[in-house]
Coordinates of C-alpha atoms in Angstrom, one line a residue:
M1 CA -6.7 24.1 -4.4
S2 CA -4.0 26.2 -6.0
A3 CA -3.0 25.9 -9.7
L4 CA 0.2 24.3 -10.6
P5 CA 3.0 26.7 -11.5
Q6 CA 3.3 27.2 -15.4
S7 CA 6.7 25.4 -15.5
T8 CA 5.1 22.2 -13.8
Q9 CA 2.2 22.3 -16.2
R10 CA 4.6 22.4 -19.2
A11 CA 6.8 19.7 -17.8
Q12 CA 3.6 17.6 -17.2
R13 CA 2.6 18.1 -20.9
V14 CA 6.1 17.3 -22.3
A15 CA 6.5 14.2 -20.2
L16 CA 3.0 12.9 -20.8
V17 CA 3.3 13.4 -24.7
S18 CA 6.4 11.5 -24.7
V19 CA 5.1 8.6 -22.8
L20 CA 2.0 8.4 -24.9
F21 CA 4.1 8.5 -28.0
V22 CA 6.5 5.7 -27.0
L23 CA 3.7 3.6 -25.6
S24 CA 1.9 4.0 -28.8
A25 CA 5.2 2.9 -30.6
A26 CA 5.7 0.0 -28.3
Q27 CA 2.2 -1.3 -29.1
S28 CA 2.8 -1.3 -32.9
L29 CA 6.3 -2.5 -32.6
G30 CA 6.4 -4.7 -29.7
G31 CA 6.5 -7.7 -32.0
E32 CA 9.8 -6.6 -33.5
F33 CA 11.6 -7.6 -30.3
P34 CA 10.8 -11.2 -29.6
A35 CA 12.1 -12.8 -26.5
D36 CA 14.0 -16.1 -26.6
G37 CA 13.1 -18.6 -23.9
P38 CA 10.1 -20.7 -23.0
A39 CA 6.7 -20.6 -24.4
A40 CA 5.1 -17.6 -22.5
A41 CA 2.4 -18.2 -20.0
S42 CA -0.9 -16.4 -20.3
F43 CA -0.8 -13.1 -18.1
G44 CA -4.5 -12.8 -17.8
F45 CA -6.9 -9.7 -17.6
I46 CA -6.8 -9.5 -13.9
N47 CA -3.1 -9.6 -13.7
W48 CA -3.0 -6.8 -16.3
L49 CA -5.6 -4.9 -14.3
V50 CA -3.5 -5.1 -11.0
L51 CA -0.1 -4.2 -12.9
F52 CA -1.7 -1.1 -14.5
A53 CA -3.5 0.0 -11.4
Y54 CA -0.1 -0.2 -9.6
L55 CA 1.6 1.9 -12.4
A56 CA -1.3 4.4 -12.3
V57 CA -0.6 4.8 -8.5
L58 CA 3.0 5.6 -9.2
V59 CA 2.0 8.3 -11.6
F60 CA -0.5 9.7 -9.2
I61 CA 2.3 10.1 -6.6
G62 CA 4.4 12.0 -8.9
W63 CA 1.4 14.2 -9.9
R64 CA 0.7 15.0 -6.3
C65 CA 4.3 15.7 -5.4
A66 CA 4.5 18.1 -8.4
R67 CA 2.5 20.7 -6.5
R68 CA 5.3 21.3 -4.0
E69 CA 8.1 21.4 -6.5
K70 CA 8.8 25.1 -6.9
T71 CA 12.5 25.5 -6.4
T72 CA 15.6 23.3 -7.3
E73 CA 16.2 22.8 -3.5
H74 CA 12.8 21.2 -3.3
F75 CA 13.2 19.2 -6.5
F76 CA 16.6 17.7 -5.6
L77 CA 16.3 17.4 -1.9
G78 CA 12.6 17.7 -1.0
G79 CA 13.4 20.7 1.0
R80 CA 15.4 18.6 3.2
T81 CA 12.0 17.6 4.9
I82 CA 11.9 14.0 4.2
P83 CA 11.2 11.6 7.1
W84 CA 14.0 9.4 8.2
W85 CA 12.2 6.1 7.7
A86 CA 11.0 7.1 4.1
A87 CA 14.6 8.1 3.3
G88 CA 15.8 4.7 4.7
L89 CA 13.2 2.6 2.8
S90 CA 14.1 4.6 -0.4
L91 CA 17.8 4.0 0.2
F92 CA 17.2 0.2 0.4
S93 CA 14.8 0.3 -2.7
T94 CA 17.5 2.2 -4.8
I95 CA 20.3 -0.3 -3.8
L96 CA 18.0 -3.3 -4.7
S97 CA 17.7 -3.2 -8.4
A98 CA 15.5 -5.6 -10.5
I99 CA 18.8 -7.3 -11.4
T100 CA 19.2 -8.2 -7.9
Y101 CA 15.6 -9.1 -7.4
L102 CA 15.8 -11.7 -10.1
A103 CA 19.5 -12.6 -9.7
I104 CA 19.7 -13.6 -5.9
P105 CA 16.8 -16.2 -6.2
A106 CA 18.3 -17.4 -9.5
R107 CA 21.6 -17.9 -8.0
A108 CA 20.3 -19.9 -5.0
Y109 CA 18.2 -21.9 -7.2
A110 CA 21.2 -22.9 -9.5
T111 CA 23.8 -23.1 -6.9
D112 CA 23.9 -22.1 -3.2
W113 CA 24.2 -19.2 -0.6
T114 CA 27.7 -18.4 -1.4
L115 CA 27.0 -14.9 -2.1
L116 CA 25.3 -14.2 1.3
P117 CA 28.2 -12.4 2.9
V118 CA 28.4 -10.0 0.0
N119 CA 25.3 -8.3 1.1
L120 CA 25.9 -8.7 4.8
C121 CA 29.0 -6.8 4.5
V122 CA 26.9 -3.6 4.1
L123 CA 26.5 -4.0 7.9
L124 CA 30.2 -3.7 8.4
V125 CA 30.6 -0.6 6.3
A126 CA 27.4 1.2 7.8
P127 CA 29.3 2.2 10.9
V128 CA 32.1 3.7 9.0
I129 CA 29.7 5.8 6.8
V130 CA 27.5 6.9 9.8
F131 CA 30.4 8.0 12.0
K132 CA 33.0 9.2 9.4
Y133 CA 31.4 10.2 6.0
L134 CA 28.0 11.3 7.2
P135 CA 29.1 14.1 9.7
V136 CA 31.4 15.5 7.1
L137 CA 28.8 15.5 4.2
R138 CA 25.9 16.9 6.4
R139 CA 27.9 19.9 7.8
E140 CA 28.9 21.1 4.4
N141 CA 25.3 21.8 3.5
I142 CA 25.9 20.4 0.0
T143 CA 23.4 19.0 -2.7
T144 CA 25.7 16.6 -4.3
V145 CA 28.6 14.6 -2.8
Y146 CA 30.8 15.9 -5.5
Q147 CA 30.5 19.4 -4.1
F148 CA 32.5 18.1 -0.9
L149 CA 35.3 17.0 -3.4
E150 CA 35.6 20.5 -4.7
K151 CA 35.5 22.0 -1.0
R152 CA 38.2 19.6 -0.1
F153 CA 40.3 19.5 -3.3
D154 CA 39.4 21.7 -6.3
R155 CA 36.9 21.9 -9.2
S156 CA 38.8 19.6 -11.2
I157 CA 38.3 16.8 -8.7
Q158 CA 34.6 17.8 -8.4
L159 CA 34.2 17.5 -12.2
F160 CA 35.9 14.2 -12.2
G161 CA 33.6 12.9 -9.6
S162 CA 30.5 14.1 -11.3
A163 CA 31.5 12.9 -14.7
S164 CA 32.3 9.4 -13.4
F165 CA 29.1 9.2 -11.7
I166 CA 27.1 10.4 -14.7
L167 CA 28.9 8.1 -17.2
F168 CA 28.2 5.1 -14.9
Q169 CA 24.6 5.9 -14.4
L170 CA 24.2 6.4 -18.2
G171 CA 25.7 2.9 -18.8
R172 CA 23.7 1.4 -16.0
M173 CA 20.3 2.5 -16.9
G174 CA 19.7 0.7 -20.0
I175 CA 20.8 -2.6 -18.3
V176 CA 18.9 -2.4 -15.3
L177 CA 15.8 -1.8 -17.6
L178 CA 16.6 -4.5 -20.2
L179 CA 17.8 -7.5 -18.1
P180 CA 14.4 -7.7 -16.1
A181 CA 12.4 -6.9 -19.3
L182 CA 13.9 -9.9 -21.0
A183 CA 12.9 -12.2 -18.1
L184 CA 9.5 -10.8 -17.8
S185 CA 8.8 -10.8 -21.6
A186 CA 10.0 -14.5 -22.1
V187 CA 7.6 -15.9 -19.4
T188 CA 4.6 -13.6 -19.4
G189 CA 4.1 -13.0 -23.2
I190 CA 4.4 -9.1 -22.8
A191 CA 6.4 -7.8 -25.6
L192 CA 9.9 -6.8 -24.8
F193 CA 9.8 -3.3 -26.1
L194 CA 6.4 -2.9 -24.1
C195 CA 8.1 -4.0 -21.0
I196 CA 11.0 -1.5 -21.4
A197 CA 8.4 1.3 -22.3
L198 CA 6.2 0.8 -19.4
M199 CA 8.9 0.8 -16.8
G200 CA 11.1 3.4 -18.6
L201 CA 8.6 6.0 -19.4
L202 CA 6.4 5.8 -16.5
A203 CA 9.3 6.2 -14.2
T204 CA 10.4 9.1 -16.2
L205 CA 6.9 10.8 -16.0
Y206 CA 6.5 10.7 -12.3
T207 CA 10.2 11.7 -11.7
V208 CA 9.9 14.7 -13.9
L209 CA 6.7 15.7 -12.3
G210 CA 7.6 15.1 -8.5
G211 CA 11.3 15.3 -8.4
I212 CA 13.0 13.7 -5.4
E213 CA 9.8 13.5 -3.2
A214 CA 8.1 11.5 -6.0
V215 CA 11.2 9.2 -6.2
I216 CA 11.3 8.6 -2.4
W217 CA 7.5 8.0 -1.8
T218 CA 7.3 5.6 -4.8
D219 CA 10.3 3.9 -3.5
V220 CA 8.6 3.4 -0.3
L221 CA 5.6 1.9 -1.9
Q222 CA 7.8 -0.3 -4.1
T223 CA 9.7 -1.5 -1.0
F224 CA 6.5 -3.1 0.3
V225 CA 5.6 -4.5 -3.1
L226 CA 9.0 -6.0 -3.6
L227 CA 9.4 -7.5 -0.2
G228 CA 5.7 -8.6 0.0
G229 CA 5.7 -10.1 -3.4
A230 CA 8.7 -12.2 -2.5
L231 CA 7.3 -13.3 0.7
A232 CA 3.8 -14.3 -0.7
A233 CA 5.8 -16.4 -3.3
L234 CA 7.9 -18.1 -0.7
V235 CA 4.8 -18.9 1.4
L236 CA 3.0 -20.3 -1.8
I237 CA 5.9 -22.4 -2.7
V238 CA 6.3 -24.1 0.9
G239 CA 2.5 -24.5 1.0
R240 CA 2.6 -26.6 -2.2
L241 CA 5.7 -28.8 -1.1
E242 CA 4.6 -32.4 -0.3
G243 CA 6.2 -32.1 3.1
G244 CA 5.9 -28.2 3.6
F245 CA 8.8 -26.5 5.4
T246 CA 10.3 -29.8 6.6
D247 CA 10.8 -30.9 3.1
L248 CA 12.3 -27.5 2.1
L249 CA 15.0 -27.8 4.8
D250 CA 15.7 -31.5 4.4
I251 CA 15.9 -31.5 0.6
A252 CA 18.0 -28.3 0.3
K253 CA 20.3 -29.6 3.1
A254 CA 20.8 -32.8 1.3
A255 CA 21.6 -31.0 -2.0
N256 CA 24.1 -28.6 0.1
K257 CA 22.0 -25.6 -0.7
F258 CA 22.6 -23.7 2.4
H259 CA 26.6 -23.9 1.6
W260 CA 27.7 -20.3 2.0
V261 CA 31.4 -20.2 2.6
N262 CA 33.9 -21.0 -0.2
L263 CA 37.4 -21.5 1.4
D264 CA 39.3 -21.7 -1.8
A265 CA 42.2 -19.4 -2.2
S266 CA 41.1 -18.4 -5.8
L267 CA 40.7 -14.8 -6.9
I268 CA 38.6 -15.9 -9.8
T269 CA 35.9 -18.1 -7.9
D270 CA 33.4 -16.7 -5.4
S271 CA 35.8 -17.5 -2.6
L272 CA 35.5 -16.2 0.9
L273 CA 38.2 -13.7 0.5
V274 CA 36.8 -12.5 -2.9
V275 CA 33.4 -12.3 -1.4
L276 CA 34.4 -10.3 1.6
L277 CA 36.4 -7.8 -0.2
G278 CA 33.9 -7.5 -2.9
G279 CA 31.0 -7.1 -0.4
I280 CA 32.9 -4.5 1.7
F281 CA 34.2 -2.3 -1.2
T282 CA 32.3 -3.0 -4.5
N283 CA 28.9 -3.7 -3.0
A284 CA 28.9 -1.4 0.0
L285 CA 31.7 1.3 0.2
V286 CA 31.4 2.4 -3.4
P287 CA 27.7 3.2 -3.4
Y288 CA 27.1 4.4 0.3
S289 CA 30.1 6.8 0.1
S290 CA 30.3 8.1 -3.4
D291 CA 27.1 7.4 -5.5
Q292 CA 24.9 10.3 -5.7
T293 CA 21.7 8.2 -6.0
V294 CA 22.5 6.9 -2.5
V295 CA 24.2 9.9 -0.8
Q296 CA 21.1 12.0 -1.9
R297 CA 18.9 10.1 0.4
Y298 CA 20.5 11.2 3.6
L299 CA 20.9 14.6 2.4
T300 CA 17.1 14.9 2.2
T301 CA 16.4 14.4 5.9
P302 CA 15.8 17.4 8.3
D303 CA 19.3 16.8 10.3
E304 CA 22.3 14.6 10.9
G305 CA 20.4 12.4 13.5
A306 CA 17.6 11.6 11.0
A307 CA 20.2 11.0 8.2
R308 CA 21.9 8.5 10.5
R309 CA 18.6 6.6 11.4
S310 CA 17.9 6.5 7.7
L311 CA 21.2 4.8 6.8
W312 CA 20.9 2.3 9.5
L313 CA 17.3 1.4 8.5
G314 CA 18.5 0.8 4.9
A315 CA 21.6 -1.2 5.8
L316 CA 19.8 -3.4 8.4
M317 CA 16.9 -4.2 5.8
V318 CA 19.7 -5.8 3.7
L319 CA 19.9 -8.9 6.0
P320 CA 16.3 -10.1 6.1
A321 CA 15.9 -9.1 2.3
T322 CA 18.9 -11.2 1.4
V323 CA 17.8 -14.2 3.4
L324 CA 14.3 -13.9 1.9
F325 CA 15.5 -13.9 -1.7
L326 CA 18.0 -16.8 -1.1
S327 CA 15.2 -18.8 0.6
L328 CA 13.0 -18.1 -2.3
G329 CA 15.6 -19.4 -4.8
T330 CA 16.2 -22.5 -2.7
A331 CA 12.4 -23.2 -2.3
L332 CA 12.1 -22.9 -6.0
F333 CA 14.7 -25.6 -6.4
V334 CA 12.9 -28.0 -4.2
F335 CA 9.6 -27.0 -5.7
Y336 CA 10.6 -27.9 -9.4
G337 CA 12.5 -31.0 -8.0
Q338 CA 9.0 -32.3 -6.8
H339 CA 7.1 -31.0 -9.9
P340 CA 9.5 -31.1 -12.9
G341 CA 6.5 -31.3 -15.2
A342 CA 5.7 -27.7 -14.2
L343 CA 9.1 -26.3 -15.5
T344 CA 9.7 -25.8 -19.3
E345 CA 13.2 -25.0 -20.7
L346 CA 14.4 -21.5 -19.6
A347 CA 16.9 -19.3 -21.5
S348 CA 18.4 -18.3 -18.3
N349 CA 18.1 -18.9 -14.5
E350 CA 16.8 -15.4 -14.1
Q351 CA 13.6 -16.4 -15.6
I352 CA 12.8 -18.9 -12.9
L353 CA 11.1 -16.5 -10.6
P354 CA 8.9 -14.8 -13.2
W355 CA 8.0 -18.3 -14.7
F356 CA 6.8 -19.4 -11.2
I357 CA 4.8 -16.2 -10.8
A358 CA 3.1 -16.4 -14.2
T359 CA 2.4 -20.1 -13.9
Q360 CA 1.8 -21.1 -10.4
M361 CA 0.5 -17.9 -8.6
P362 CA -3.2 -16.9 -8.4
A363 CA -4.6 -14.4 -10.6
G364 CA -4.2 -11.0 -9.1
L365 CA -1.5 -12.0 -6.8
A366 CA 0.8 -12.8 -9.8
G367 CA 0.0 -9.4 -11.3
L368 CA 1.3 -7.8 -8.0
V369 CA 4.5 -9.8 -7.8
I370 CA 5.2 -9.0 -11.4
A371 CA 4.5 -5.4 -10.4
G372 CA 7.2 -6.0 -7.9
V373 CA 9.6 -6.7 -10.6
F374 CA 8.6 -3.7 -12.5
A375 CA 9.0 -1.7 -9.2
A376 CA 12.7 -2.9 -8.8
A377 CA 13.6 -1.7 -12.2
M378 CA 11.8 1.6 -11.8
S379 CA 13.2 2.4 -8.5
S380 CA 16.7 2.1 -9.9
L381 CA 15.8 4.1 -13.1
D382 CA 14.2 7.0 -11.3
S383 CA 17.0 7.4 -8.9
S384 CA 19.6 7.4 -11.7
M385 CA 17.7 9.9 -13.9
H386 CA 17.0 12.3 -11.0
S387 CA 20.6 12.2 -9.6
I388 CA 22.1 12.8 -13.0
A389 CA 19.9 15.9 -13.4
T390 CA 21.1 17.0 -9.8
S391 CA 24.6 16.5 -10.7
V392 CA 24.4 18.2 -14.0
V393 CA 22.6 21.3 -12.7
T394 CA 24.6 21.6 -9.4
D395 CA 28.2 20.5 -10.4
W396 CA 28.4 21.7 -14.1
L397 CA 25.8 24.4 -14.8
K398 CA 25.3 26.5 -11.6
P399 CA 29.1 27.2 -11.0
T400 CA 29.4 28.7 -14.3
G401 CA 27.8 31.8 -13.0
R402 CA 25.3 32.1 -15.6
P403 CA 22.3 34.3 -14.3
R404 CA 19.1 32.4 -14.4
A405 CA 15.9 32.8 -12.2
E406 CA 15.0 29.9 -9.8
A407 CA 12.1 28.8 -12.0
G408 CA 14.4 28.7 -14.9
W409 CA 16.7 26.3 -13.0
L410 CA 13.7 24.1 -12.1
R411 CA 12.6 24.1 -15.7
L412 CA 16.1 23.0 -16.8
A413 CA 16.3 20.3 -14.0
R414 CA 13.1 18.7 -15.3
R415 CA 14.3 18.8 -18.9
I416 CA 17.6 17.1 -18.0
T417 CA 15.6 14.5 -16.0
L418 CA 13.3 13.9 -19.0
V419 CA 16.2 13.5 -21.3
A420 CA 18.1 11.2 -19.1
G421 CA 14.9 8.9 -18.7
L422 CA 14.4 8.8 -22.5
F423 CA 18.0 8.1 -23.0
G424 CA 17.9 5.2 -20.5
T425 CA 14.7 3.7 -22.0
A426 CA 16.0 4.2 -25.7
T427 CA 19.3 2.6 -24.6
A428 CA 17.6 -0.5 -23.2
A429 CA 15.6 -0.9 -26.4
A430 CA 18.7 -0.6 -28.4
L431 CA 20.8 -3.1 -26.4
A432 CA 17.9 -5.7 -26.8
T433 CA 19.6 -6.8 -30.0
M434 CA 23.1 -7.2 -28.3
E435 CA 24.7 -10.2 -26.5
I436 CA 23.7 -10.1 -23.1
K437 CA 26.8 -11.8 -21.5
L438 CA 29.0 -9.2 -23.1
M439 CA 26.8 -6.3 -21.9
W440 CA 27.0 -7.6 -18.4
D441 CA 30.7 -7.9 -18.5
Y442 CA 30.9 -4.4 -19.8
F443 CA 28.7 -3.2 -16.9
L444 CA 30.9 -4.9 -14.3
G445 CA 33.9 -3.5 -15.8
L446 CA 32.4 0.0 -15.9
M447 CA 31.3 -0.3 -12.2
G448 CA 34.8 -1.1 -11.0
L449 CA 36.7 1.4 -13.3
L450 CA 34.4 4.4 -12.4
G451 CA 33.0 3.4 -9.0
G452 CA 36.1 2.1 -7.3
T453 CA 38.2 5.1 -8.4
L454 CA 35.7 7.5 -7.2
A455 CA 35.1 5.8 -3.9
G456 CA 38.9 5.9 -3.5
A457 CA 39.0 9.6 -4.0
M458 CA 36.2 10.0 -1.3
A459 CA 38.1 7.9 1.0
V460 CA 41.3 10.2 0.6
A461 CA 39.0 13.3 1.2
V462 CA 37.7 11.9 4.4
F463 CA 40.6 10.2 6.0
L464 CA 43.9 11.6 4.6
N465 CA 43.8 15.4 5.2
G466 CA 47.6 15.9 4.2
V467 CA 46.9 14.7 0.5
G468 CA 46.4 17.5 -2.0
V469 CA 45.1 17.7 -5.6
R470 CA 48.3 16.5 -7.4
Q471 CA 48.8 13.5 -5.2
L472 CA 45.1 12.5 -5.7
W473 CA 45.4 12.9 -9.5
L474 CA 48.5 10.4 -9.1
G475 CA 46.4 8.0 -7.3
I476 CA 43.5 8.2 -9.7
G477 CA 45.7 7.6 -12.6
A478 CA 47.2 4.7 -11.1
A479 CA 43.9 3.1 -10.1
V480 CA 42.6 3.6 -13.7
A481 CA 45.8 1.9 -15.2
A482 CA 45.6 -1.0 -12.5
L483 CA 41.8 -1.6 -13.1
L484 CA 42.1 -1.5 -16.9
F485 CA 45.0 -4.1 -16.6
V486 CA 43.2 -6.4 -14.1
R487 CA 39.9 -6.1 -15.9
F488 CA 41.0 -6.9 -19.5
R489 CA 44.3 -8.7 -19.0
T490 CA 43.6 -11.1 -16.1
G491 CA 40.6 -13.5 -15.0
T492 CA 40.1 -11.8 -11.6
N493 CA 36.7 -11.9 -10.3
P494 CA 34.8 -8.6 -11.0
L495 CA 33.8 -8.5 -7.4
L496 CA 37.4 -7.4 -6.7
L497 CA 37.5 -4.3 -8.8
G498 CA 36.0 -2.1 -6.3
F499 CA 38.7 -3.0 -3.7
I500 CA 41.5 -2.6 -6.3
G501 CA 40.3 0.9 -7.2
V502 CA 39.8 2.1 -3.6
A503 CA 43.2 0.5 -2.5
T504 CA 45.1 1.9 -5.3
V505 CA 43.8 5.4 -5.1
V506 CA 44.4 5.5 -1.3
A507 CA 47.8 4.0 -1.2
V508 CA 49.4 6.0 -4.2
S509 CA 48.0 9.1 -3.1
W510 CA 49.3 8.7 0.5
L511 CA 52.7 7.7 -0.7
A512 CA 53.0 10.5 -3.0
S513 CA 52.0 12.9 -0.3
L514 CA 55.2 11.7 1.7
V515 CA 57.4 13.0 -1.2
P516 CA 59.1 16.3 0.0
F517 CA 58.1 18.3 -3.1
A518 CA 54.6 17.2 -2.8
R519 CA 54.1 18.4 0.9
R520 CA 54.1 21.9 -0.4
E521 CA 50.7 21.3 -1.9
P522 CA 48.6 19.6 0.7
G523 CA 45.1 20.6 -0.5
K524 CA 42.3 22.2 1.4
P525 CA 41.7 20.8 5.0
R526 CA 38.4 19.3 5.8
T527 CA 35.9 21.5 7.5
G528 CA 33.8 18.8 9.0

C-alpha cells in the first residue's frame, strides 16, 4: 500500500490536532453552555457507543479518500468520476439540513402540513435545471458555477457571485450547527459545546482529509441514517398507539392535521401563493441554480447524462422524505395526546423529536437516530466548508496568475477548508449565547438578500442573452434595494424573498437592455 503524500500527512496532523484540542476543551468547558429546556434524559452507554462508532466511520471514510487526493481537480470534483447515484444522494443530503430534519416534524406536530407544497416545488423546478441550466454548466468545463458568470459577463460578476455565496455560507454554518445542537443538548444531557464540537470538528477532519469524495460518500451513508432513523421512529410510534395506524389517521384527521392548503390572500402567513412562490424560488431555484454546494454535485459526475440522473434522483427523493417527516410529526402529536405524562415541558417544538428518541426508543436504536441528527448537521457543514475552499481557490486565487505547483494549491485548499470548518464551529459556539429568534430572522434575511439576487443573476445569464454587464449590475442594485426594504420595512413572509430577488434582477436587467444606449454593450453570448 503506497504511503500518503506529504501534504496529506501534514493535513492529517493539523486537522487531528485541532480536533483533539477542541474536544479536550469541550470536555472541560461543556458545563459553561447549559441548555434551557426539559430535564435531560439519560443517553446511556450503548447509545454513546453507537454514536461514536458512527462518527468513527465518517472519519475512516475521510482517511480512505485522502489517498486519492493528489490534485485540486480531485479534491474539488473527485476527478469527475463520482457515480450518478452517489452524487444524487449527496445532493439530497446537502439540501436536507439538521434544521429541516427537526423543523418539519416540529411544524407538523404543532400545526399541520401547510408547508408540504414548499418542498414539492423542487419537482417543478427540476426540469428547468435539467434542460436549461445543466447543459450550459456541463459544457463550460468549470469547477464553480461562478466561473460561468465570468464567461457570460466579466470577472466583476464572477466575484460578486462568489462573494455572495461565501458570505451566505459563513453566515449559515454556525446556525446549522447550533440549532440542532441546542435541541440535542436539551433532551440528551450532552453538553451544548460538546455537541457543537463533535459535529463541527469531526466534519472538518474528514473533509480536510478526503475532499469532495469524502463529503459525497459520507453524505451517502448519512442519507440512509437520516431516512432510516426517521422511518424507525415512525414505525415505533405507530406500534405504541392504542389503535395503531387507524388511530393515527382518525385522530390526526379530526384535529385537521392533514390540512395542507391555506387559501388566504395574505403575503404574511403561509398562504398557498406564498408557499408556492417560496417553494419555487427560495427553496428550489436559488440552491439548484446558483449554490456551489449543490451545483458542485452535478459537476462531479463523468458526463451530462450522469449529472442529469443525479439531479433527478436528488429531486425525486424530496417527495417521500417530506411525507415521512410530516407523518412523523403528526404521529408524535397523536402519541403524546394519548400519553401526556410522557412529555415534559419543552423549550421549543424542535425538541419534540429528540425528546421522543431519548426517552422512548430502545438503547442502541436511539443512538443511531440521534446520529441521524448529527449526520444532517454534518452533511450541511461539510458541503459548506468544502465549497467555500473550492470557490476561494478557483474564483479568487488562481485567476491572479500567481505561479504555484499543483501540490501547493492542494495544500492551500486543505488549509482553507480547515479554517472554514473551524470558523463555522467557533461561530456556533459564539452564537450559543445569543437570542435564537433574532439569529434565525437574520439568517432568513441573509438567504433572501444574497441567494435571491445571485439566482437572479444566473437566470439572466442563462435566459437573457442580450443583457450585458451594466444592465445586470442595475438589476442587482435594484434587487438589493428592494430586498432590504421588504425585509426590514414590511412584514412580508421571508419565503418570498427569493422570488423578489430573482424577479427584480431579471425584470430590471431586461428593461435596461431595451434602452438604446445599453444595447451597445450586450455582454458575452452563451457558449452552451
